[in-house]
Amino acid sequence: MDMETRIVKRKHKRVSAFSVTNYVLLTFIGIGCLLPFLNVLSSALSTANLQINFTPRGFTWFNFQTVFTDLSFFRALGVSILVTVMGTVISVSVMFSAAYALSKPNFPLRKGVMIFFIITMIFTGGMVPNYIVMGMLGLTRTVFSLIFPSVLQVYNLILMKSYIENLPKEIEESAYIDGATELQTLLKIILPLSLPSIASVTLFTAVTYWNNYTNALIYLGTEEKWYPLSLYILNHINNAADPLVYTKVDVQKSNIESAMIIVSIIPILIVYPFVLKHFTKGVTVGGVKE
């Protein structure tokens, strides 16, 4: 057996060992992510007050029935859907436009603008200045206070910028030769080619808006009609139990809260499969230089 064959076999063994280790590690990580979900689901289907358990005890549908008959819950659900849809559309549109402009080498002050954006990733003005700005704009106690503070997410902007920079320049140059304007090139060439990146960023942004309750805590005050689902569940957890509800059957307040949590993640689970095929490509392509 020659030396070259031995080297190839050794490399193959190393790759195989890495693959096995990688699969085992990712399997344990996946199980670790799944167990908390199973714990909450078991609690939602139980009557007993469970701390840690992965199978229901005292199986019942009462917890979900209580959630589905709670009009306040569905009002908060509607607010979250509205905020997530509006916020995601606005945010992705703004970030894609900025990413396209910043991907151009001849864009004026390109490096300075990027440094400014990156600084905002590390340092923020703080809660009080943000509240003052929102108050001066007249956006406090409105649904827009749940949308505008999270429109620009610099990490997602950088992902989209890197993806656009790695697109073949020849395609864009061909469009210009054929007489296409900058806007036509953006909408008809760059936008379709960037769909994997847009799909990934859309998922990240939607999850951010869906789970965000701090903006509601800071800017809404007592304007309960605009409370999103995350804040509604948080308030339900912090409030004392209503004895009129929990004496009807042998059920605990924590079980109903678990049912609320399970219902609250269903919309994101529905959206996820539609962007899954673009997810990996959209995240990785922008980080690879050929």
PDB file of C-alpha atoms in Angstrom:
ATOM      1  CA  MET A   1       0.000   0.000   0.000  1.00  0.00           C
ATOM      2  CA  ASP A   2       1.510   3.294  -1.083  1.00  0.00           C
ATOM      3  CA  MET A   3       1.835   6.370   1.089  1.00  0.00           C
ATOM      4  CA  GLU A   4      -0.899   8.320  -0.730  1.00  0.00           C
ATOM      5  CA  THR A   5      -3.483   5.589  -0.103  1.00  0.00           C
ATOM      6  CA  ARG A   6      -2.612   5.509   3.607  1.00  0.00           C
ATOM      7  CA  ILE A   7      -3.007   9.282   3.891  1.00  0.00           C
ATOM      8  CA  VAL A   8      -6.418   9.109   2.190  1.00  0.00           C
ATOM      9  CA  LYS A   9      -7.583   6.344   4.566  1.00  0.00           C
ATOM     10  CA  ARG A  10      -6.408   8.296   7.611  1.00  0.00           C
ATOM     11  CA  LYS A  11      -8.277  11.383   6.440  1.00  0.00           C
ATOM     12  CA  HIS A  12     -11.380   9.267   5.846  1.00  0.00           C
ATOM     13  CA  LYS A  13     -11.184   7.866   9.382  1.00  0.00           C
ATOM     14  CA  ARG A  14     -10.800  11.361  10.815  1.00  0.00           C
ATOM     15  CA  VAL A  15     -13.800  12.606   8.844  1.00  0.00           C
ATOM     16  CA  SER A  16     -15.867   9.597   9.956  1.00  0.00           C
ATOM     17  CA  ALA A  17     -14.912  10.115  13.599  1.00  0.00           C
ATOM     18  CA  PHE A  18     -15.820  13.802  13.325  1.00  0.00           C
ATOM     19  CA  SER A  19     -19.170  12.952  11.717  1.00  0.00           C
ATOM     20  CA  VAL A  20     -20.051  10.438  14.434  1.00  0.00           C
ATOM     21  CA  THR A  21     -19.064  12.868  17.184  1.00  0.00           C
ATOM     22  CA  ASN A  22     -20.994  15.639  15.465  1.00  0.00           C
ATOM     23  CA  TYR A  23     -24.159  13.553  15.107  1.00  0.00           C
ATOM     24  CA  VAL A  24     -23.995  12.347  18.719  1.00  0.00           C
ATOM     25  CA  LEU A  25     -23.453  15.871  20.035  1.00  0.00           C
ATOM     26  CA  LEU A  26     -26.269  17.341  17.922  1.00  0.00           C
ATOM     27  CA  THR A  27     -28.577  14.504  19.014  1.00  0.00           C
ATOM     28  CA  PHE A  28     -27.996  15.341  22.681  1.00  0.00           C
ATOM     29  CA  ILE A  29     -28.514  19.046  21.966  1.00  0.00           C
ATOM     30  CA  GLY A  30     -31.747  18.238  20.118  1.00  0.00           C
ATOM     31  CA  ILE A  31     -33.004  16.128  23.025  1.00  0.00           C
ATOM     32  CA  GLY A  32     -32.075  18.921  25.422  1.00  0.00           C
ATOM     33  CA  CYS A  33     -34.185  21.347  23.370  1.00  0.00           C
ATOM     34  CA  LEU A  34     -37.100  18.910  23.131  1.00  0.00           C
ATOM     35  CA  LEU A  35     -37.372  17.993  26.823  1.00  0.00           C
ATOM     36  CA  PRO A  36     -38.567  21.429  28.065  1.00  0.00           C
ATOM     37  CA  PHE A  37     -41.242  21.418  25.344  1.00  0.00           C
ATOM     38  CA  LEU A  38     -42.411  17.946  26.442  1.00  0.00           C
ATOM     39  CA  ASN A  39     -42.482  19.122  30.059  1.00  0.00           C
ATOM     40  CA  VAL A  40     -44.730  22.084  29.211  1.00  0.00           C
ATOM     41  CA  LEU A  41     -46.971  19.914  26.998  1.00  0.00           C
ATOM     42  CA  SER A  42     -47.337  17.338  29.777  1.00  0.00           C
ATOM     43  CA  SER A  43     -48.277  20.072  32.222  1.00  0.00           C
ATOM     44  CA  ALA A  44     -50.842  21.450  29.754  1.00  0.00           C
ATOM     45  CA  LEU A  45     -52.535  18.027  29.560  1.00  0.00           C
ATOM     46  CA  SER A  46     -52.437  17.349  33.315  1.00  0.00           C
ATOM     47  CA  THR A  47     -54.448  18.270  36.379  1.00  0.00           C
ATOM     48  CA  ALA A  48     -51.548  17.813  38.795  1.00  0.00           C
ATOM     49  CA  ASN A  49     -49.110  20.640  39.446  1.00  0.00           C
ATOM     50  CA  LEU A  50     -46.011  19.235  37.753  1.00  0.00           C
ATOM     51  CA  GLN A  51     -42.555  20.657  38.202  1.00  0.00           C
ATOM     52  CA  ILE A  52     -40.621  18.300  35.925  1.00  0.00           C
ATOM     53  CA  ASN A  53     -42.443  15.492  34.167  1.00  0.00           C
ATOM     54  CA  PHE A  54     -42.590  14.326  30.569  1.00  0.00           C
ATOM     55  CA  THR A  55     -45.886  12.428  30.627  1.00  0.00           C
ATOM     56  CA  PRO A  56     -49.313  13.846  31.635  1.00  0.00           C
ATOM     57  CA  ARG A  57     -50.765  13.034  35.051  1.00  0.00           C
ATOM     58  CA  GLY A  58     -54.516  13.159  35.446  1.00  0.00           C
ATOM     59  CA  PHE A  59     -55.033  13.627  31.705  1.00  0.00           C
ATOM     60  CA  THR A  60     -57.508  16.402  30.809  1.00  0.00           C
ATOM     61  CA  TRP A  61     -58.428  18.757  27.964  1.00  0.00           C
ATOM     62  CA  PHE A  62     -59.807  21.322  30.406  1.00  0.00           C
ATOM     63  CA  ASN A  63     -56.684  23.498  30.275  1.00  0.00           C
ATOM     64  CA  PHE A  64     -56.935  23.936  26.511  1.00  0.00           C
ATOM     65  CA  GLN A  65     -60.713  24.422  26.712  1.00  0.00           C
ATOM     66  CA  THR A  66     -60.148  27.246  29.188  1.00  0.00           C
ATOM     67  CA  VAL A  67     -57.638  28.888  26.854  1.00  0.00           C
ATOM     68  CA  PHE A  68     -59.883  28.566  23.790  1.00  0.00           C
ATOM     69  CA  THR A  69     -62.818  30.197  25.602  1.00  0.00           C
ATOM     70  CA  ASP A  70     -60.726  33.137  26.879  1.00  0.00           C
ATOM     71  CA  LEU A  71     -61.586  36.158  24.702  1.00  0.00           C
ATOM     72  CA  SER A  72     -58.763  38.219  26.200  1.00  0.00           C
ATOM     73  CA  PHE A  73     -56.294  35.542  25.149  1.00  0.00           C
ATOM     74  CA  PHE A  74     -57.482  35.694  21.540  1.00  0.00           C
ATOM     75  CA  ARG A  75     -57.422  39.491  21.570  1.00  0.00           C
ATOM     76  CA  ALA A  76     -53.767  39.345  22.644  1.00  0.00           C
ATOM     77  CA  LEU A  77     -53.167  36.663  20.001  1.00  0.00           C
ATOM     78  CA  GLY A  78     -54.615  38.976  17.342  1.00  0.00           C
ATOM     79  CA  VAL A  79     -52.363  41.829  18.495  1.00  0.00           C
ATOM     80  CA  SER A  80     -49.296  39.572  18.291  1.00  0.00           C
ATOM     81  CA  ILE A  81     -50.217  38.421  14.789  1.00  0.00           C
ATOM     82  CA  LEU A  82     -50.794  42.021  13.672  1.00  0.00           C
ATOM     83  CA  VAL A  83     -47.516  43.240  15.171  1.00  0.00           C
ATOM     84  CA  THR A  84     -45.542  40.280  13.818  1.00  0.00           C
ATOM     85  CA  VAL A  85     -46.891  40.587  10.266  1.00  0.00           C
ATOM     86  CA  MET A  86     -46.580  44.385  10.062  1.00  0.00           C
ATOM     87  CA  GLY A  87     -43.248  44.497  11.856  1.00  0.00           C
ATOM     88  CA  THR A  88     -41.713  41.705   9.790  1.00  0.00           C
ATOM     89  CA  VAL A  89     -42.787  43.243   6.466  1.00  0.00           C
ATOM     90  CA  ILE A  90     -41.498  46.696   7.423  1.00  0.00           C
ATOM     91  CA  SER A  91     -38.304  45.395   9.026  1.00  0.00           C
ATOM     92  CA  VAL A  92     -37.306  43.041   6.206  1.00  0.00           C
ATOM     93  CA  SER A  93     -38.068  45.721   3.591  1.00  0.00           C
ATOM     94  CA  VAL A  94     -35.933  48.308   5.393  1.00  0.00           C
ATOM     95  CA  MET A  95     -33.051  45.895   6.049  1.00  0.00           C
ATOM     96  CA  PHE A  96     -33.037  44.543   2.492  1.00  0.00           C
ATOM     97  CA  SER A  97     -32.960  48.070   1.051  1.00  0.00           C
ATOM     98  CA  ALA A  98     -30.131  49.065   3.393  1.00  0.00           C
ATOM     99  CA  ALA A  99     -28.227  45.832   2.694  1.00  0.00           C
ATOM    100  CA  TYR A 100     -28.435  46.422  -1.071  1.00  0.00           C
ATOM    101  CA  ALA A 101     -27.142  49.984  -0.736  1.00  0.00           C
ATOM    102  CA  LEU A 102     -24.325  49.001   1.627  1.00  0.00           C
ATOM    103  CA  SER A 103     -23.250  46.147  -0.657  1.00  0.00           C
ATOM    104  CA  LYS A 104     -22.261  48.701  -3.323  1.00  0.00           C
ATOM    105  CA  PRO A 105     -18.538  49.586  -3.179  1.00  0.00           C
ATOM    106  CA  ASN A 106     -19.245  53.057  -4.567  1.00  0.00           C
ATOM    107  CA  PHE A 107     -21.859  53.906  -1.923  1.00  0.00           C
ATOM    108  CA  PRO A 108     -20.818  57.208  -0.222  1.00  0.00           C
ATOM    109  CA  LEU A 109     -19.620  56.829   3.375  1.00  0.00           C
ATOM    110  CA  ARG A 110     -20.214  53.066   3.139  1.00  0.00           C
ATOM    111  CA  LYS A 111     -17.648  52.132   5.782  1.00  0.00           C
ATOM    112  CA  GLY A 112     -18.758  54.893   8.122  1.00  0.00           C
ATOM    113  CA  VAL A 113     -22.407  53.827   7.952  1.00  0.00           C
ATOM    114  CA  MET A 114     -21.470  50.196   8.622  1.00  0.00           C
ATOM    115  CA  ILE A 115     -19.347  51.212  11.619  1.00  0.00           C
ATOM    116  CA  PHE A 116     -22.286  53.249  12.916  1.00  0.00           C
ATOM    117  CA  PHE A 117     -24.603  50.234  12.612  1.00  0.00           C
ATOM    118  CA  ILE A 118     -22.118  47.890  14.266  1.00  0.00           C
ATOM    119  CA  ILE A 119     -21.670  50.281  17.188  1.00  0.00           C
ATOM    120  CA  THR A 120     -25.418  50.132  17.815  1.00  0.00           C
ATOM    121  CA  MET A 121     -25.094  46.330  18.135  1.00  0.00           C
ATOM    122  CA  ILE A 122     -22.703  46.782  21.052  1.00  0.00           C
ATOM    123  CA  PHE A 123     -23.920  49.984  22.702  1.00  0.00           C
ATOM    124  CA  THR A 124     -27.481  51.234  23.085  1.00  0.00           C
ATOM    125  CA  GLY A 125     -28.889  54.526  24.286  1.00  0.00           C
ATOM    126  CA  GLY A 126     -30.717  52.827  27.132  1.00  0.00           C
ATOM    127  CA  MET A 127     -34.315  52.493  28.179  1.00  0.00           C
ATOM    128  CA  VAL A 128     -34.944  56.085  29.280  1.00  0.00           C
ATOM    129  CA  PRO A 129     -33.693  57.822  26.084  1.00  0.00           C
ATOM    130  CA  ASN A 130     -35.673  55.342  23.984  1.00  0.00           C
ATOM    131  CA  TYR A 131     -38.812  56.066  25.976  1.00  0.00           C
ATOM    132  CA  ILE A 132     -38.281  59.828  25.636  1.00  0.00           C
ATOM    133  CA  VAL A 133     -37.870  59.509  21.856  1.00  0.00           C
ATOM    134  CA  MET A 134     -40.983  57.352  21.526  1.00  0.00           C
ATOM    135  CA  GLY A 135     -42.908  59.839  23.687  1.00  0.00           C
ATOM    136  CA  MET A 136     -41.791  62.827  21.602  1.00  0.00           C
ATOM    137  CA  LEU A 137     -42.918  60.982  18.465  1.00  0.00           C
ATOM    138  CA  GLY A 138     -46.306  60.322  20.065  1.00  0.00           C
ATOM    139  CA  LEU A 139     -45.977  56.546  19.683  1.00  0.00           C
ATOM    140  CA  THR A 140     -46.325  55.449  23.309  1.00  0.00           C
ATOM    141  CA  ARG A 141     -49.547  53.609  24.174  1.00  0.00           C
ATOM    142  CA  THR A 142     -50.015  52.727  20.499  1.00  0.00           C
ATOM    143  CA  VAL A 143     -49.436  49.548  18.516  1.00  0.00           C
ATOM    144  CA  PHE A 144     -46.595  51.272  16.646  1.00  0.00           C
ATOM    145  CA  SER A 145     -44.508  51.259  19.822  1.00  0.00           C
ATOM    146  CA  LEU A 146     -44.369  47.473  19.436  1.00  0.00           C
ATOM    147  CA  ILE A 147     -43.104  47.712  15.840  1.00  0.00           C
ATOM    148  CA  PHE A 148     -40.727  50.619  15.226  1.00  0.00           C
ATOM    149  CA  PRO A 149     -38.130  50.026  18.013  1.00  0.00           C
ATOM    150  CA  SER A 150     -37.275  46.621  16.488  1.00  0.00           C
ATOM    151  CA  VAL A 151     -37.343  47.508  12.784  1.00  0.00           C
ATOM    152  CA  LEU A 152     -33.559  47.566  12.268  1.00  0.00           C
ATOM    153  CA  GLN A 153     -31.760  44.430  13.462  1.00  0.00           C
ATOM    154  CA  VAL A 154     -28.113  44.887  12.560  1.00  0.00           C
ATOM    155  CA  TYR A 155     -27.130  41.217  12.647  1.00  0.00           C
ATOM    156  CA  ASN A 156     -29.833  40.361  10.107  1.00  0.00           C
ATOM    157  CA  LEU A 157     -28.796  43.364   8.022  1.00  0.00           C
ATOM    158  CA  ILE A 158     -25.221  42.067   7.897  1.00  0.00           C
ATOM    159  CA  LEU A 159     -26.460  38.603   6.842  1.00  0.00           C
ATOM    160  CA  MET A 160     -28.386  40.082   3.922  1.00  0.00           C
ATOM    161  CA  LYS A 161     -25.524  42.397   2.946  1.00  0.00           C
ATOM    162  CA  SER A 162     -23.045  39.503   2.866  1.00  0.00           C
ATOM    163  CA  TYR A 163     -25.437  37.422   0.784  1.00  0.00           C
ATOM    164  CA  ILE A 164     -25.944  40.183  -1.796  1.00  0.00           C
ATOM    165  CA  GLU A 165     -22.189  40.813  -2.009  1.00  0.00           C
ATOM    166  CA  ASN A 166     -21.647  37.155  -2.942  1.00  0.00           C
ATOM    167  CA  LEU A 167     -24.116  37.200  -5.830  1.00  0.00           C
ATOM    168  CA  PRO A 168     -22.460  37.099  -9.290  1.00  0.00           C
ATOM    169  CA  LYS A 169     -21.721  40.657 -10.388  1.00  0.00           C
ATOM    170  CA  GLU A 170     -22.043  39.654 -14.046  1.00  0.00           C
ATOM    171  CA  ILE A 171     -25.816  39.219 -13.701  1.00  0.00           C
ATOM    172  CA  GLU A 172     -26.240  42.745 -12.414  1.00  0.00           C
ATOM    173  CA  GLU A 173     -23.924  44.143 -15.081  1.00  0.00           C
ATOM    174  CA  SER A 174     -25.917  42.352 -17.789  1.00  0.00           C
ATOM    175  CA  ALA A 175     -29.092  43.992 -16.510  1.00  0.00           C
ATOM    176  CA  TYR A 176     -27.490  47.429 -16.749  1.00  0.00           C
ATOM    177  CA  ILE A 177     -26.306  46.690 -20.310  1.00  0.00           C
ATOM    178  CA  ASP A 178     -29.873  45.730 -21.244  1.00  0.00           C
ATOM    179  CA  GLY A 179     -31.054  49.136 -20.032  1.00  0.00           C
ATOM    180  CA  ALA A 180     -32.432  48.216 -16.615  1.00  0.00           C
ATOM    181  CA  THR A 181     -32.563  50.978 -14.003  1.00  0.00           C
ATOM    182  CA  GLU A 182     -31.222  50.606 -10.463  1.00  0.00           C
ATOM    183  CA  LEU A 183     -34.741  49.979  -9.115  1.00  0.00           C
ATOM    184  CA  GLN A 184     -35.552  47.434 -11.829  1.00  0.00           C
ATOM    185  CA  THR A 185     -32.300  45.607 -11.133  1.00  0.00           C
ATOM    186  CA  LEU A 186     -33.088  45.544  -7.431  1.00  0.00           C
ATOM    187  CA  LEU A 187     -36.665  44.249  -7.817  1.00  0.00           C
ATOM    188  CA  LYS A 188     -36.264  41.907 -10.787  1.00  0.00           C
ATOM    189  CA  ILE A 189     -32.717  40.575 -10.344  1.00  0.00           C
ATOM    190  CA  ILE A 190     -31.378  40.987  -6.808  1.00  0.00           C
ATOM    191  CA  LEU A 191     -34.648  40.380  -4.966  1.00  0.00           C
ATOM    192  CA  PRO A 192     -35.457  36.970  -6.558  1.00  0.00           C
ATOM    193  CA  LEU A 193     -31.851  35.803  -6.142  1.00  0.00           C
ATOM    194  CA  SER A 194     -31.871  36.853  -2.479  1.00  0.00           C
ATOM    195  CA  LEU A 195     -34.975  34.887  -1.512  1.00  0.00           C
ATOM    196  CA  PRO A 196     -33.036  32.313   0.601  1.00  0.00           C
ATOM    197  CA  SER A 197     -31.477  35.113   2.662  1.00  0.00           C
ATOM    198  CA  ILE A 198     -34.789  36.974   2.893  1.00  0.00           C
ATOM    199  CA  ALA A 199     -36.590  33.818   4.045  1.00  0.00           C
ATOM    200  CA  SER A 200     -34.052  33.209   6.819  1.00  0.00           C
ATOM    201  CA  VAL A 201     -34.109  36.817   8.002  1.00  0.00           C
ATOM    202  CA  THR A 202     -37.911  36.831   7.836  1.00  0.00           C
ATOM    203  CA  LEU A 203     -38.021  33.876  10.239  1.00  0.00           C
ATOM    204  CA  PHE A 204     -35.541  35.499  12.637  1.00  0.00           C
ATOM    205  CA  THR A 205     -37.459  38.780  12.561  1.00  0.00           C
ATOM    206  CA  ALA A 206     -40.870  37.166  12.985  1.00  0.00           C
ATOM    207  CA  VAL A 207     -39.695  35.211  16.034  1.00  0.00           C
ATOM    208  CA  THR A 208     -38.224  38.394  17.506  1.00  0.00           C
ATOM    209  CA  TYR A 209     -41.503  40.268  17.141  1.00  0.00           C
ATOM    210  CA  TRP A 210     -43.578  37.314  18.335  1.00  0.00           C
ATOM    211  CA  ASN A 211     -41.609  36.832  21.560  1.00  0.00           C
ATOM    212  CA  ASN A 212     -40.949  40.503  22.354  1.00  0.00           C
ATOM    213  CA  TYR A 213     -42.743  41.684  25.473  1.00  0.00           C
ATOM    214  CA  THR A 214     -40.265  44.292  26.747  1.00  0.00           C
ATOM    215  CA  ASN A 215     -41.482  46.953  24.311  1.00  0.00           C
ATOM    216  CA  ALA A 216     -45.034  46.395  25.529  1.00  0.00           C
ATOM    217  CA  LEU A 217     -43.907  46.631  29.150  1.00  0.00           C
ATOM    218  CA  ILE A 218     -42.051  49.892  28.524  1.00  0.00           C
ATOM    219  CA  TYR A 219     -44.273  51.770  26.081  1.00  0.00           C
ATOM    220  CA  LEU A 220     -47.880  50.590  26.544  1.00  0.00           C
ATOM    221  CA  GLY A 221     -48.461  51.283  30.231  1.00  0.00           C
ATOM    222  CA  THR A 222     -52.066  50.374  31.079  1.00  0.00           C
ATOM    223  CA  GLU A 223     -53.209  50.287  27.428  1.00  0.00           C
ATOM    224  CA  GLU A 224     -54.291  46.651  27.716  1.00  0.00           C
ATOM    225  CA  LYS A 225     -56.053  46.516  24.339  1.00  0.00           C
ATOM    226  CA  TRP A 226     -52.615  46.477  22.664  1.00  0.00           C
ATOM    227  CA  TYR A 227     -51.034  43.915  24.985  1.00  0.00           C
ATOM    228  CA  PRO A 228     -49.359  41.190  22.860  1.00  0.00           C
ATOM    229  CA  LEU A 229     -49.699  37.527  23.697  1.00  0.00           C
ATOM    230  CA  SER A 230     -46.309  37.284  25.406  1.00  0.00           C
ATOM    231  CA  LEU A 231     -47.168  40.081  27.841  1.00  0.00           C
ATOM    232  CA  TYR A 232     -50.671  38.667  28.414  1.00  0.00           C
ATOM    233  CA  ILE A 233     -49.176  35.303  29.421  1.00  0.00           C
ATOM    234  CA  LEU A 234     -46.582  37.014  31.620  1.00  0.00           C
ATOM    235  CA  ASN A 235     -49.295  38.994  33.426  1.00  0.00           C
ATOM    236  CA  HIS A 236     -51.342  35.823  33.841  1.00  0.00           C
ATOM    237  CA  ILE A 237     -48.351  34.109  35.448  1.00  0.00           C
ATOM    238  CA  ASN A 238     -47.697  37.034  37.801  1.00  0.00           C
ATOM    239  CA  ASN A 239     -51.346  37.500  38.822  1.00  0.00           C
ATOM    240  CA  ALA A 240     -52.952  35.541  41.637  1.00  0.00           C
ATOM    241  CA  ALA A 241     -55.167  32.609  40.749  1.00  0.00           C
ATOM    242  CA  ASP A 242     -58.907  33.167  40.368  1.00  0.00           C
ATOM    243  CA  PRO A 243     -60.593  30.663  42.726  1.00  0.00           C
ATOM    244  CA  LEU A 244     -63.827  30.702  40.661  1.00  0.00           C
ATOM    245  CA  VAL A 245     -61.957  29.180  37.722  1.00  0.00           C
ATOM    246  CA  TYR A 246     -59.750  26.653  39.436  1.00  0.00           C
ATOM    247  CA  THR A 247     -62.299  25.143  41.823  1.00  0.00           C
ATOM    248  CA  LYS A 248     -64.504  23.832  38.985  1.00  0.00           C
ATOM    249  CA  VAL A 249     -62.136  20.919  38.398  1.00  0.00           C
ATOM    250  CA  ASP A 250     -58.992  19.659  40.007  1.00  0.00           C
ATOM    251  CA  VAL A 251     -56.671  21.797  37.899  1.00  0.00           C
ATOM    252  CA  GLN A 252     -53.795  24.116  38.745  1.00  0.00           C
ATOM    253  CA  LYS A 253     -53.147  27.624  37.458  1.00  0.00           C
ATOM    254  CA  SER A 254     -49.752  26.549  36.130  1.00  0.00           C
ATOM    255  CA  ASN A 255     -51.410  23.902  33.930  1.00  0.00           C
ATOM    256  CA  ILE A 256     -53.556  26.491  32.167  1.00  0.00           C
ATOM    257  CA  GLU A 257     -50.504  28.706  31.730  1.00  0.00           C
ATOM    258  CA  SER A 258     -48.695  25.759  30.114  1.00  0.00           C
ATOM    259  CA  ALA A 259     -51.620  25.367  27.718  1.00  0.00           C
ATOM    260  CA  MET A 260     -51.325  29.070  26.843  1.00  0.00           C
ATOM    261  CA  ILE A 261     -47.632  28.638  26.091  1.00  0.00           C
ATOM    262  CA  ILE A 262     -48.297  25.634  23.844  1.00  0.00           C
ATOM    263  CA  VAL A 263     -50.979  27.503  21.894  1.00  0.00           C
ATOM    264  CA  SER A 264     -48.739  30.572  21.586  1.00  0.00           C
ATOM    265  CA  ILE A 265     -46.006  28.664  19.720  1.00  0.00           C
ATOM    266  CA  ILE A 266     -48.364  27.117  17.145  1.00  0.00           C
ATOM    267  CA  PRO A 267     -48.304  30.101  14.703  1.00  0.00           C
ATOM    268  CA  ILE A 268     -44.497  30.035  14.519  1.00  0.00           C
ATOM    269  CA  LEU A 269     -44.535  26.252  14.046  1.00  0.00           C
ATOM    270  CA  ILE A 270     -46.946  26.725  11.145  1.00  0.00           C
ATOM    271  CA  VAL A 271     -44.723  29.321   9.456  1.00  0.00           C
ATOM    272  CA  TYR A 272     -41.430  27.479   9.975  1.00  0.00           C
ATOM    273  CA  PRO A 273     -41.875  24.680   7.354  1.00  0.00           C
ATOM    274  CA  PHE A 274     -42.453  27.244   4.588  1.00  0.00           C
ATOM    275  CA  VAL A 275     -39.022  28.847   5.118  1.00  0.00           C
ATOM    276  CA  LEU A 276     -37.133  25.697   6.175  1.00  0.00           C
ATOM    277  CA  LYS A 277     -35.918  24.862   2.644  1.00  0.00           C
ATOM    278  CA  HIS A 278     -34.319  28.326   2.351  1.00  0.00           C
ATOM    279  CA  PHE A 279     -33.066  28.522   5.925  1.00  0.00           C
ATOM    280  CA  THR A 280     -29.677  26.789   5.782  1.00  0.00           C
ATOM    281  CA  LYS A 281     -28.713  28.235   2.402  1.00  0.00           C
ATOM    282  CA  GLY A 282     -29.703  31.741   3.415  1.00  0.00           C
ATOM    283  CA  VAL A 283     -27.595  31.661   6.569  1.00  0.00           C
ATOM    284  CA  THR A 284     -24.451  30.017   5.170  1.00  0.00           C
ATOM    285  CA  VAL A 285     -24.007  31.290   1.613  1.00  0.00           C
ATOM    286  CA  GLY A 286     -23.302  34.872   2.652  1.00  0.00           C
ATOM    287  CA  GLY A 287     -20.420  33.755   4.839  1.00  0.00           C
ATOM    288  CA  VAL A 288     -18.491  31.834   2.162  1.00  0.00           C
ATOM    289  CA  LYS A 289     -16.060  33.489  -0.241  1.00  0.00           C
ATOM    290  CA  GLU A 290     -15.016  31.674  -3.371  1.00  0.00           C
TER     291      GLU A 290
END
